[in-house]
Coordinates of C-alpha atoms and ligand atoms in Angstrom, one line a residue:
Q1357 CA -68.5 -80.3 54.1
T1358 CA -70.5 -78.7 51.8
G1359 CA -68.8 -77.3 49.1
M1360 CA -66.2 -74.5 50.5
F1361 CA -67.7 -75.0 54.2
T1362 CA -67.4 -77.4 56.7
Y1363 CA -70.4 -78.1 59.8
D1364 CA -69.6 -79.8 62.9
P1365 CA -72.0 -82.5 63.1
G1366 CA -74.2 -80.7 66.1
F1367 CA -75.0 -77.9 63.5
L1368 CA -75.9 -80.4 61.0
S1369 CA -78.9 -81.8 62.8
T1370 CA -80.0 -78.4 63.2
A1371 CA -79.9 -77.5 59.8
S1372 CA -83.5 -77.6 58.2
C1373 CA -82.2 -77.4 54.6
Q1374 CA -79.1 -77.0 52.0
S1375 CA -79.4 -73.8 49.9
A1376 CA -76.5 -71.7 48.6
I1377 CA -77.9 -68.3 48.4
T1378 CA -77.1 -66.6 51.7
Y1379 CA -74.4 -67.0 54.1
I1380 CA -74.5 -65.8 57.7
D1381 CA -71.2 -66.2 60.1
G1382 CA -73.1 -65.2 63.3
D1383 CA -70.1 -65.4 65.5
K1384 CA -68.0 -63.0 62.8
G1385 CA -71.1 -61.0 62.2
E1386 CA -70.9 -61.6 58.2
L1387 CA -73.6 -61.9 55.7
L1388 CA -73.0 -62.7 51.8
Y1389 CA -75.8 -63.0 49.2
R1390 CA -74.1 -65.5 46.7
G1391 CA -70.8 -65.0 48.3
Y1392 CA -71.0 -61.1 48.1
P1393 CA -70.3 -59.2 51.4
I1394 CA -73.4 -57.1 52.0
E1395 CA -71.3 -54.3 52.8
Q1396 CA -70.1 -54.3 49.3
L1397 CA -73.4 -54.9 47.5
A1398 CA -74.8 -51.9 49.8
V1399 CA -72.6 -49.7 48.3
N1400 CA -71.7 -50.6 44.7
C1401 CA -75.2 -52.3 43.6
D1402 CA -78.8 -51.4 43.3
F1403 CA -81.7 -53.4 44.4
L1404 CA -82.6 -54.8 41.1
E1405 CA -79.1 -55.8 40.6
T1406 CA -79.4 -57.5 43.9
C1407 CA -82.4 -58.9 43.1
H1408 CA -80.8 -61.0 39.8
L1409 CA -77.8 -62.3 41.6
L1410 CA -80.3 -63.9 44.2
L1411 CA -82.3 -65.0 41.6
Y1412 CA -79.8 -66.1 39.3
G1413 CA -76.7 -66.3 41.5
E1414 CA -74.8 -63.7 39.2
L1415 CA -74.6 -59.9 39.5
P1416 CA -75.9 -58.8 36.3
N1417 CA -73.7 -56.8 33.4
A1418 CA -75.2 -54.0 31.8
T1419 CA -77.3 -55.6 29.0
Q1420 CA -78.4 -58.3 31.9
K1421 CA -79.2 -55.6 34.1
A1422 CA -81.6 -53.3 31.3
D1423 CA -83.1 -56.4 30.7
F1424 CA -84.2 -57.3 34.2
T1425 CA -85.3 -54.0 34.7
K1426 CA -87.2 -54.1 31.8
L1427 CA -88.8 -57.2 32.5
V1428 CA -89.6 -56.1 36.3
T1429 CA -91.4 -52.6 35.2
N1430 CA -93.6 -54.2 32.7
H1431 CA -95.3 -56.3 36.0
T1432 CA -95.3 -53.4 38.0
M1433 CA -99.4 -52.8 37.5
V1434 CA -101.8 -55.0 39.6
N1435 CA -105.3 -56.2 38.0
E1436 CA -107.5 -53.8 38.4
Q1437 CA -110.1 -55.7 40.4
M1438 CA -107.3 -55.9 43.2
Q1439 CA -108.7 -52.2 44.3
F1440 CA -112.0 -53.7 45.1
F1441 CA -110.4 -56.2 47.3
L1442 CA -108.8 -53.6 49.1
R1443 CA -111.5 -51.3 49.4
G1444 CA -113.2 -54.2 52.0
F1445 CA -111.0 -53.0 54.5
R1446 CA -111.3 -50.6 57.2
R1447 CA -109.1 -47.5 56.6
D1448 CA -107.5 -48.3 59.4
A1449 CA -106.6 -51.6 59.1
H1450 CA -103.0 -52.3 60.0
P1451 CA -101.0 -52.7 56.5
M1452 CA -100.0 -56.1 57.4
A1453 CA -103.4 -57.6 57.6
V1454 CA -103.9 -55.7 54.2
M1455 CA -100.7 -57.6 52.6
T1456 CA -101.2 -60.6 53.9
G1457 CA -104.8 -60.3 52.4
L1458 CA -103.6 -58.4 49.3
V1459 CA -100.3 -61.1 48.1
G1460 CA -102.7 -64.2 48.9
G1461 CA -105.0 -62.4 46.5
L1462 CA -102.7 -62.3 43.7
S1463 CA -103.1 -66.1 43.9
A1464 CA -106.4 -65.6 42.2
F1465 CA -105.2 -64.0 39.1
Y1466 CA -102.1 -66.4 38.5
H1467 CA -103.0 -70.1 40.1
D1468 CA -104.2 -71.4 37.4
S1469 CA -101.8 -70.4 34.8
T1470 CA -98.8 -71.3 37.1
D1471 CA -97.1 -74.5 37.5
I1472 CA -94.5 -74.4 40.0
N1473 CA -92.9 -77.4 38.7
N1474 CA -92.2 -75.4 35.5
P1475 CA -88.8 -73.1 35.9
E1476 CA -90.5 -70.4 33.5
H1477 CA -93.4 -70.2 35.5
R1478 CA -91.7 -69.7 38.4
E1479 CA -89.4 -67.2 36.9
I1480 CA -92.5 -65.4 35.9
A1481 CA -94.1 -65.4 39.5
A1482 CA -90.7 -63.8 41.0
I1483 CA -90.8 -61.3 38.7
R1484 CA -94.5 -60.6 39.1
L1485 CA -93.9 -60.6 42.9
I1486 CA -91.1 -58.4 42.6
A1487 CA -92.6 -55.9 40.4
K1488 CA -96.0 -55.7 42.1
M1489 CA -95.1 -55.6 45.8
P1490 CA -94.4 -51.8 45.6
T1491 CA -97.7 -51.4 44.1
L1492 CA -99.6 -53.0 46.8
V1493 CA -97.7 -51.5 49.6
A1494 CA -98.3 -48.1 48.1
M1495 CA -102.2 -48.5 47.3
A1496 CA -102.4 -49.8 51.1
Y1497 CA -100.6 -46.8 52.1
K1498 CA -103.1 -44.6 49.8
Y1499 CA -106.0 -46.2 50.7
S1500 CA -105.3 -45.4 54.7
I1501 CA -104.8 -41.9 53.9
G1502 CA -107.9 -41.8 51.8
Q1503 CA -106.0 -40.3 48.8
P1504 CA -106.2 -42.0 45.1
F1505 CA -104.2 -44.6 43.8
M1506 CA -101.1 -43.7 41.9
Y1507 CA -100.2 -45.9 39.4
P1508 CA -96.5 -47.3 38.4
K1509 CA -94.5 -44.9 36.3
N1510 CA -92.4 -46.9 34.2
S1511 CA -89.7 -44.1 33.7
L1512 CA -88.8 -44.4 36.9
S1513 CA -86.3 -46.2 38.8
Y1514 CA -87.5 -49.2 41.2
A1515 CA -87.4 -47.1 44.6
G1516 CA -88.2 -44.1 42.7
N1517 CA -91.3 -45.7 41.5
F1518 CA -92.5 -46.8 44.9
T1519 CA -91.7 -43.1 46.1
H1520 CA -93.5 -42.0 43.6
M1521 CA -96.7 -44.0 44.0
M1522 CA -96.6 -43.5 47.7
F1523 CA -96.1 -39.6 47.9
G1524 CA -97.2 -38.3 44.5
T1525 CA -100.8 -37.4 43.4
P1526 CA -102.8 -36.8 40.3
C1527 CA -102.8 -33.2 41.0
E1528 CA -99.2 -32.5 40.6
E1529 CA -96.1 -33.4 38.9
Y1530 CA -94.1 -35.5 41.7
K1531 CA -90.4 -35.2 41.5
V1532 CA -88.3 -38.0 43.2
S1533 CA -86.0 -37.1 46.1
P1534 CA -82.7 -38.9 45.0
V1535 CA -82.0 -39.1 48.9
I1536 CA -85.0 -40.9 49.7
E1537 CA -84.5 -43.2 46.5
K1538 CA -81.0 -44.2 47.7
A1539 CA -82.3 -44.9 51.1
L1540 CA -84.9 -47.0 50.1
D1541 CA -82.8 -48.6 47.6
R1542 CA -80.5 -49.4 50.2
I1543 CA -83.0 -50.5 52.9
F1544 CA -84.5 -53.1 50.3
I1545 CA -80.8 -54.5 49.7
L1546 CA -80.1 -54.9 53.5
H1547 CA -83.5 -56.8 54.2
A1548 CA -83.4 -58.9 50.8
D1549 CA -82.9 -62.1 52.3
H1550 CA -81.5 -63.9 55.5
E1551 CA -81.2 -67.6 54.9
Q1552 CA -83.6 -69.5 57.1
N1553 CA -85.6 -67.0 59.3
A1554 CA -89.0 -68.0 60.5
S1555 CA -90.7 -66.1 57.3
T1556 CA -88.4 -67.9 55.3
S1557 CA -89.1 -71.4 56.6
T1558 CA -92.4 -70.7 56.3
V1559 CA -92.5 -69.7 52.7
R1560 CA -90.4 -73.2 52.1
L1561 CA -92.8 -75.4 54.1
C1562 CA -95.8 -73.8 52.9
G1563 CA -94.5 -73.9 48.9
S1564 CA -93.2 -77.5 49.9
S1565 CA -97.1 -78.5 49.2
G1566 CA -97.0 -77.5 45.5
T1567 CA -99.3 -74.4 46.3
N1568 CA -98.9 -71.6 43.8
P1569 CA -95.7 -69.1 45.1
F1570 CA -98.0 -65.9 45.8
A1571 CA -100.0 -68.1 48.1
A1572 CA -96.6 -69.1 49.5
I1573 CA -95.5 -65.5 49.8
A1574 CA -98.5 -64.6 51.4
A1575 CA -97.6 -67.2 54.2
G1576 CA -94.2 -65.4 54.7
V1577 CA -95.7 -61.8 54.6
A1578 CA -98.0 -63.4 57.8
C1579 CA -95.4 -64.8 59.8
L1580 CA -92.6 -61.4 59.2
W1581 CA -95.7 -59.4 60.9
G1582 CA -94.8 -60.8 64.3
P1583 CA -92.7 -58.3 66.5
A1584 CA -90.0 -60.9 67.1
H1585 CA -89.4 -60.5 63.4
G1586 CA -90.1 -58.2 61.1
G1587 CA -92.6 -56.5 63.0
A1588 CA -89.4 -55.4 65.4
N1589 CA -89.1 -52.5 63.4
E1590 CA -92.4 -51.0 64.1
A1591 CA -91.8 -51.9 67.8
A1592 CA -88.7 -50.5 67.7
L1593 CA -89.6 -47.2 66.8
N1594 CA -92.3 -47.0 69.2
M1595 CA -90.1 -48.0 72.2
L1596 CA -87.8 -45.2 71.1
E1597 CA -90.5 -42.6 70.6
D1598 CA -91.8 -43.8 74.5
I1599 CA -88.6 -43.6 76.0
Q1600 CA -88.3 -39.9 74.4
R1601 CA -91.8 -39.2 75.5
N1602 CA -90.8 -40.1 79.0
G1603 CA -87.8 -37.6 79.6
G1604 CA -85.3 -39.1 76.8
I1605 CA -81.7 -40.0 77.3
E1606 CA -82.0 -39.2 81.1
K1607 CA -84.5 -42.1 81.5
I1608 CA -82.4 -44.8 79.4
G1609 CA -81.2 -46.0 83.3
E1610 CA -84.8 -47.3 84.3
F1611 CA -85.5 -48.3 80.7
I1612 CA -82.4 -50.5 80.9
K1613 CA -83.7 -51.6 84.4
Q1614 CA -87.2 -52.4 83.1
V1615 CA -85.5 -54.7 80.6
K1616 CA -83.3 -56.5 83.0
D1617 CA -86.6 -57.4 85.2
K1618 CA -87.4 -60.6 84.2
N1619 CA -91.1 -59.8 85.2
S1620 CA -91.7 -56.8 83.1
N1621 CA -91.6 -58.7 79.9
V1622 CA -90.1 -55.5 78.4
K1623 CA -87.4 -56.4 75.7
L1624 CA -85.0 -53.7 74.0
M1625 CA -86.8 -54.1 70.5
G1626 CA -84.0 -54.1 67.4
F1627 CA -81.7 -56.0 69.8
G1628 CA -80.4 -59.4 69.8
H1629 CA -80.9 -62.3 67.3
R1630 CA -81.0 -65.9 66.9
V1631 CA -77.8 -66.5 64.6
Y1632 CA -75.6 -63.1 65.3
K1633 CA -73.8 -63.3 68.5
N1634 CA -72.0 -60.0 67.2
Y1635 CA -73.3 -56.9 65.6
D1636 CA -75.5 -58.0 62.7
P1637 CA -73.8 -55.9 59.6
R1638 CA -77.1 -55.0 58.5
A1639 CA -77.5 -52.8 61.6
K1640 CA -73.8 -50.8 60.9
L1641 CA -75.1 -50.7 57.7
M1642 CA -78.5 -49.1 58.6
Q1643 CA -77.1 -46.6 61.1
Q1644 CA -74.7 -45.1 58.2
T1645 CA -77.8 -44.8 56.0
C1646 CA -79.6 -43.1 58.9
N1647 CA -76.1 -40.6 59.2
E1648 CA -76.1 -39.8 55.3
V1649 CA -79.8 -39.5 55.2
L1650 CA -80.3 -37.4 58.3
D1651 CA -77.5 -34.9 57.5
E1652 CA -78.8 -34.6 53.8
L1653 CA -82.0 -34.0 55.3
G1654 CA -80.7 -31.6 57.6
L1655 CA -82.0 -33.4 60.6
G1656 CA -78.5 -34.4 62.0
N1657 CA -79.5 -33.4 65.2
D1658 CA -82.5 -35.9 65.5
P1659 CA -83.0 -36.6 68.9
L1660 CA -84.6 -40.1 68.1
F1661 CA -81.2 -40.7 66.3
K1662 CA -79.1 -39.4 69.3
L1663 CA -81.3 -41.5 71.6
A1664 CA -81.1 -44.8 69.9
K1665 CA -77.0 -44.3 69.6
T1666 CA -77.0 -43.4 73.4
L1667 CA -79.1 -46.6 74.1
E1668 CA -77.1 -48.6 72.2
K1669 CA -73.6 -47.5 73.6
I1670 CA -75.2 -47.9 77.4
A1671 CA -76.6 -51.3 76.4
L1672 CA -73.3 -52.3 74.8
E1673 CA -71.4 -51.8 77.9
D1674 CA -73.8 -53.6 80.3
D1675 CA -73.5 -57.4 81.3
Y1676 CA -76.7 -58.1 81.0
F1677 CA -76.4 -57.4 77.1
V1678 CA -72.8 -58.5 77.1
Q1679 CA -73.1 -62.0 78.5
R1680 CA -76.4 -62.6 76.3
K1681 CA -74.3 -61.4 72.9
L1682 CA -77.3 -58.9 72.7
Y1683 CA -76.5 -56.6 69.7
P1684 CA -78.4 -54.1 67.5
N1685 CA -80.1 -56.3 64.7
V1686 CA -81.4 -54.6 61.4
D1687 CA -84.4 -53.4 63.2
F1688 CA -82.7 -51.1 65.7
Y1689 CA -82.2 -48.1 63.0
S1690 CA -84.4 -48.9 59.9
G1691 CA -87.2 -47.0 61.7
I1692 CA -85.4 -43.9 62.3
V1693 CA -84.5 -43.8 58.7
Q1694 CA -87.7 -44.8 57.1
R1695 CA -89.3 -42.0 59.9
A1696 CA -87.4 -39.4 58.4
I1697 CA -88.0 -40.0 54.6
G1698 CA -91.6 -39.8 55.5
I1699 CA -92.8 -43.4 56.0
P1700 CA -95.6 -44.0 58.7
V1701 CA -94.2 -46.4 61.2
S1702 CA -97.2 -48.7 60.7
L1703 CA -96.1 -49.3 57.2
F1704 CA -92.2 -50.1 58.0
T1705 CA -93.0 -54.3 58.1
A1706 CA -94.9 -53.8 55.0
I1707 CA -91.8 -52.3 53.2
F1708 CA -89.8 -55.0 54.9
A1709 CA -92.1 -57.5 53.3
L1710 CA -92.1 -55.7 50.1
A1711 CA -87.7 -56.3 50.0
R1712 CA -87.9 -60.0 51.8
T1713 CA -90.2 -60.9 48.8
V1714 CA -87.1 -61.4 46.6
G1715 CA -85.3 -63.9 49.3
W1716 CA -88.5 -65.5 49.8
I1717 CA -89.2 -66.5 46.3
A1718 CA -85.3 -67.2 45.5
Q1719 CA -85.5 -69.5 48.2
L1720 CA -88.3 -71.2 47.2
N1721 CA -87.6 -71.6 43.8
E1722 CA -84.4 -72.9 45.0
M1723 CA -86.4 -75.5 46.6
I1724 CA -88.8 -76.4 44.0
G1725 CA -86.2 -76.6 41.4
D1726 CA -84.1 -79.3 43.2
P1727 CA -85.7 -82.4 42.1
E1728 CA -84.9 -84.1 45.3
Y1729 CA -87.2 -81.8 47.6
K1730 CA -90.5 -83.5 48.8
I1731 CA -93.1 -81.9 51.1
G1732 CA -92.0 -80.9 54.6
R1733 CA -93.1 -82.6 57.0
P1734 CA -92.0 -81.8 61.0
R1735 CA -92.4 -84.8 63.5
Q1736 CA -93.0 -84.1 67.2
L1737 CA -92.1 -85.4 70.7
F1738 CA -95.5 -86.6 71.8
T1739 CA -96.4 -85.2 75.5
G1740 CA -99.5 -86.0 75.6
S1741 CA -102.3 -88.8 77.4
V1742 CA -101.6 -92.3 76.7
K1743 CA -104.2 -94.3 74.9
R1744 CA -107.8 -94.5 76.7
D1745 CA -111.3 -95.7 76.4
V1746 CA -114.0 -92.7 75.7
K1747 CA -116.6 -93.0 78.5
P1748 CA -120.4 -92.4 77.9
L1749 CA -121.5 -89.0 78.7
A1750 CA -123.3 -89.9 82.2
E1751 CA -120.1 -91.3 83.2
R1752 CA -117.8 -88.4 82.5
Ligands
SDX946 C1 -85.5 -60.1 62.4 O1 -83.8 -64.9 61.9 C2 -83.6 -63.8 61.3 O2 -82.6 -63.8 60.5 C3 -84.4 -62.5 61.4 C4 -83.9 -61.5 60.8 C5 -84.0 -61.7 59.5 O3 -83.3 -60.8 58.4 O4 -84.8 -62.3 58.9 O5 -82.9 -61.2 61.0 C6 -84.9 -60.0 61.0 O6 -86.5 -61.0 63.1 C7 -84.3 -59.7 63.5 C8 -84.9 -59.9 65.1 C9 -85.8 -58.7 65.2 N1 -86.7 -59.0 66.5 C10 -86.4 -58.0 67.8 O7 -85.3 -57.0 67.9 C11 -87.0 -58.6 69.1 C12 -86.4 -58.1 70.3 N2 -85.5 -59.5 69.6 C13 -85.7 -60.4 70.8 O8 -87.3 -61.0 70.8 C14 -84.4 -61.9 70.4 O9 -83.5 -61.4 70.6 C15 -84.8 -62.7 69.6 C16 -86.2 -63.3 69.3 C17 -84.3 -61.8 67.8 C18 -83.7 -63.7 69.3 O10 -83.8 -64.7 70.6 P1 -83.6 -65.9 70.7 O11 -82.3 -66.1 70.1 O12 -84.4 -67.1 70.8 O13 -82.9 -65.7 72.2 P2 -83.5 -65.7 73.9 O14 -85.0 -65.3 73.3 O15 -83.5 -66.9 74.0 O16 -82.7 -64.9 74.5 C19 -81.5 -65.4 75.2 C20 -81.7 -64.3 76.5 C21 -83.0 -64.3 77.2 O17 -82.6 -64.0 78.4 P3 -82.4 -65.0 79.7 O18 -83.6 -66.0 79.5 O19 -81.0 -65.7 78.9 O20 -82.2 -64.5 80.8 O21 -81.5 -63.0 75.7 C22 -82.4 -62.5 76.3 C23 -83.6 -63.1 76.8 O22 -84.6 -62.5 77.6 N3 -82.8 -61.3 75.3 C24 -83.3 -60.0 75.4 C25 -83.2 -59.6 73.9 N4 -83.3 -60.6 73.3 C26 -83.0 -61.4 74.0 N5 -83.6 -59.5 76.4 C27 -83.7 -57.8 76.4 N6 -83.9 -57.2 75.0 C28 -83.6 -58.0 73.9 N7 -84.0 -57.8 72.9

């Protein structure tokens, strides 16, 4: 029994920690951030309100929201030296390789002034990370297309500033598109936290050694990159484009056959989840966002969206998926929305990392803030050789 929630003893043995931040009921397909349903947050709040909620436990009132927004806005610039670090990469380096380096590189500027056991230092590190991730992701994008970096603009919203740094150029005034701004803000909210997933557990274990928060978040970025985790949004879009290229809707049956063939190692990317054995509520909200954005951009007949919806319908009626309780997850539709608003597919996971940074840092700060916490030290079941003596080389 922890507060309102009771768990069966079997579950307790699998739990890696206690947390009050995010609650998932995988059977019901329910996701709550600090008790608020994701469906309500996605419609009634913006990303910075959600950040305030995840970090401090409560939605901000108008004054708190203004103060928090000002604090984040005043930390969006990165040290000018960061661009020289970035320029060491190949132009065609994968954005997640760049982000793993850049976020780790942030620790070079702050580790000596950050005592992880000091609550104020933890708070300013959280603000710096939330504020600087959009700047770093946009810099990685600009570098890959050979365009000049755009400095943050304090008069813009969090999502608006990101689109300005991504798509603006010094040659002319960039006009933020409200459609793209709203879509990105929604995408950020849906990806903000998700209890003890692989990358969050990585951040907790890494941070438990007392390392600085920037290095711990860099470990989370590296873990999120994997195609079984955050990299699935990029893989799901590439999968849809492959099916589209090879015949589209008519070829879905052939693709599903491949997925069901154990030897093919082909997975329906964006489907399945370790916890959700029902529909991922974020996938539903992402599909709604897809509808809204494509309609507002006059792309209502986007063939890839139609293909995705048909593929989902066929899979949800197919025994292979039904028996294994495989449903769309957050990554199934997110790529279609991002592609529609002009985000290159290689940047999808970097945007996931941008959004998840608040969840990672909130979870890390929750752990470090508990006076009982100790360095993590998972144990193993040893299955190797019993003790034996070394033979001289001539006898080996
Ligand atoms: C994220 O943990 C989180 O919360 C993560 C996340 C977050 O917000 O942080 O929600 C974000 O990572 C979402 C997941 C994105 N990954 C993908 O979409 C990649 C495709 N999905 C699979 O790799 C898989 O579903 C996992 C890794 C997500 C979950 O796998 P599990 O729970 O370990 O389940 P499993 O691999 O044991 O699969 C059970 C069965 C197997 O078949 P059998 O051996 O029983 O015959 O289902 C099959 C699997 O082969 N299966 C799939 C499948 N996912 C599972 N078959 C085809 N396509 C799939 N996508």
